[in-house]
């Protein structure tokens, strides 16, 4: 079993910053990519940012220039630096990782427990 543990959420005023982390543990052969989705009340879950094991990044248009995702393959950990936060960034952020546990089986999506990010004045 692979487990994702995420942390770093909280409350911040508009314009502030937060840094999320997500660490994968368990039997891991390869991590294809890690990142975060977020879901606000009444809205669909959306991809926020993603990074592959080769360092290729993807961002939602709404966070480009404000958020930066990075990863440490040796630690099986990803980080999301969130700057210039806006009220519309308020959501539960869920870490997501596509991980192969053994060589011969296809990778599987795993999810963290979620962390609340609230941006308000």
Tab-separated table of C-alpha atoms in Angstrom:
chain	number	residue	atom	x	y	z
A	1	UNK	CA	0.000	0.000	0.000
A	2	UNK	CA	1.168	3.489	-0.885
A	3	UNK	CA	0.270	6.347	1.404
A	4	UNK	CA	0.323	10.053	0.651
A	5	UNK	CA	0.631	12.431	3.566
A	6	UNK	CA	0.168	16.109	2.869
A	7	UNK	CA	0.567	19.152	5.035
A	8	UNK	CA	0.970	22.909	4.931
A	9	UNK	CA	-2.571	24.157	4.580
A	10	UNK	CA	-4.111	26.846	6.690
A	11	UNK	CA	-5.509	30.349	6.648
A	12	UNK	CA	-3.833	33.299	4.982
A	13	UNK	CA	-4.817	36.811	3.957
A	14	UNK	CA	-5.055	37.732	0.286
A	15	UNK	CA	-1.589	38.252	-1.121
A	16	UNK	CA	-0.043	35.868	1.358
A	17	UNK	CA	1.805	32.619	0.807
A	18	UNK	CA	1.601	28.997	1.834
A	19	UNK	CA	3.717	25.971	1.052
A	20	UNK	CA	2.186	22.527	0.734
A	21	UNK	CA	4.096	19.283	0.892
A	22	UNK	CA	3.160	15.744	-0.022
A	23	UNK	CA	5.230	12.707	0.850
A	24	UNK	CA	4.679	9.238	-0.560
A	25	UNK	CA	5.598	6.201	1.479
A	26	UNK	CA	5.360	2.456	1.087
A	27	UNK	CA	6.602	0.146	-1.618
A	28	UNK	CA	7.351	2.319	-4.641
A	29	UNK	CA	8.966	1.257	-7.871
A	30	UNK	CA	8.413	4.473	-9.768
A	31	UNK	CA	6.502	7.716	-9.383
A	32	UNK	CA	5.284	8.971	-12.740
A	33	UNK	CA	4.068	12.290	-11.401
A	34	UNK	CA	2.825	14.054	-8.306
A	35	UNK	CA	0.728	17.130	-7.836
A	36	UNK	CA	-2.355	18.703	-6.350
A	37	UNK	CA	-5.980	18.957	-7.218
A	38	UNK	CA	-8.312	21.283	-5.382
A	39	UNK	CA	-12.027	21.367	-4.796
A	40	UNK	CA	-14.059	24.288	-3.551
A	41	UNK	CA	-17.645	23.944	-2.305
A	42	UNK	CA	-20.025	23.569	-5.208
A	43	UNK	CA	-17.244	23.270	-7.758
A	44	UNK	CA	-15.586	20.432	-9.600
A	45	UNK	CA	-12.211	19.148	-8.603
A	46	UNK	CA	-9.530	20.719	-10.762
A	47	UNK	CA	-5.862	20.104	-11.372
A	48	UNK	CA	-3.736	22.812	-9.805
A	49	UNK	CA	-0.203	21.713	-10.595
A	50	UNK	CA	1.699	18.575	-11.459
A	51	UNK	CA	5.324	17.570	-11.824
A	52	UNK	CA	6.706	14.461	-13.502
A	53	UNK	CA	9.704	12.507	-12.325
A	54	UNK	CA	11.649	14.239	-15.082
A	55	UNK	CA	10.751	17.657	-13.720
A	56	UNK	CA	8.152	18.612	-16.313
A	57	UNK	CA	5.524	20.850	-14.748
A	58	UNK	CA	1.915	21.618	-15.551
A	59	UNK	CA	-0.180	24.410	-14.044
A	60	UNK	CA	-3.746	25.519	-14.180
A	61	UNK	CA	-4.052	28.824	-15.996
A	62	UNK	CA	-5.451	30.424	-12.867
A	63	UNK	CA	-2.264	29.795	-10.872
A	64	UNK	CA	0.452	30.329	-13.472
A	65	UNK	CA	2.998	32.822	-12.267
A	66	UNK	CA	1.844	32.494	-8.670
A	67	UNK	CA	2.351	28.823	-7.782
A	68	UNK	CA	5.497	26.757	-8.202
A	69	UNK	CA	5.662	22.996	-7.890
A	70	UNK	CA	8.877	21.118	-7.232
A	71	UNK	CA	9.848	17.586	-6.347
A	72	UNK	CA	12.494	15.510	-4.675
A	73	UNK	CA	12.628	12.047	-6.207
A	74	UNK	CA	14.924	10.701	-3.508
A	75	UNK	CA	12.398	11.670	-0.841
A	76	UNK	CA	9.299	10.839	-2.913
A	77	UNK	CA	8.045	14.273	-1.978
A	78	UNK	CA	6.498	17.177	-3.856
A	79	UNK	CA	6.145	20.782	-2.778
A	80	UNK	CA	3.741	23.469	-3.882
A	81	UNK	CA	4.758	27.038	-3.162
A	82	UNK	CA	1.687	29.249	-3.371
A	83	UNK	CA	2.258	32.991	-3.570
A	84	UNK	CA	-0.059	35.939	-4.119
A	85	UNK	CA	-2.975	33.908	-2.853
A	86	UNK	CA	-6.478	35.020	-3.721
A	87	UNK	CA	-9.846	34.266	-2.126
A	88	UNK	CA	-10.719	32.126	-5.134
A	89	UNK	CA	-7.822	29.832	-4.199
A	90	UNK	CA	-9.807	28.742	-1.160
A	91	UNK	CA	-10.402	25.004	-1.418
A	92	UNK	CA	-9.423	21.633	-0.100
A	93	UNK	CA	-6.171	20.661	-1.773
A	94	UNK	CA	-5.641	16.974	-2.444
A	95	UNK	CA	-2.258	15.540	-3.231
A	96	UNK	CA	-2.305	13.109	-6.119
A	97	UNK	CA	0.399	10.767	-7.344
A	98	UNK	CA	0.609	8.190	-10.087
A	99	UNK	CA	2.797	5.418	-8.729
A	100	UNK	CA	3.908	1.995	-9.860
A	101	UNK	CA	4.536	-0.259	-6.891
A	102	UNK	CA	6.177	-3.037	-8.897
A	103	UNK	CA	7.836	-3.140	-12.282
A	104	UNK	CA	5.356	-5.248	-14.256
A	105	UNK	CA	2.089	-3.580	-13.242
A	106	UNK	CA	0.713	-0.295	-14.512
A	107	UNK	CA	0.813	2.712	-12.210
A	108	UNK	CA	-2.111	3.633	-10.002
A	109	UNK	CA	-3.443	6.971	-8.826
A	110	UNK	CA	-3.204	7.630	-5.103
A	111	UNK	CA	-4.726	10.456	-3.108
A	112	UNK	CA	-3.770	12.256	0.039
A	113	UNK	CA	-6.174	13.107	2.815
A	114	UNK	CA	-6.609	16.709	1.738
A	115	UNK	CA	-5.669	19.943	3.432
A	116	UNK	CA	-7.794	23.066	3.736
A	117	UNK	CA	-6.497	26.318	2.292
A	118	UNK	CA	-8.501	29.400	3.188
A	119	UNK	CA	-7.710	32.839	1.785
A	120	UNK	CA	-9.706	35.654	3.326
A	121	UNK	CA	-9.268	39.113	4.762
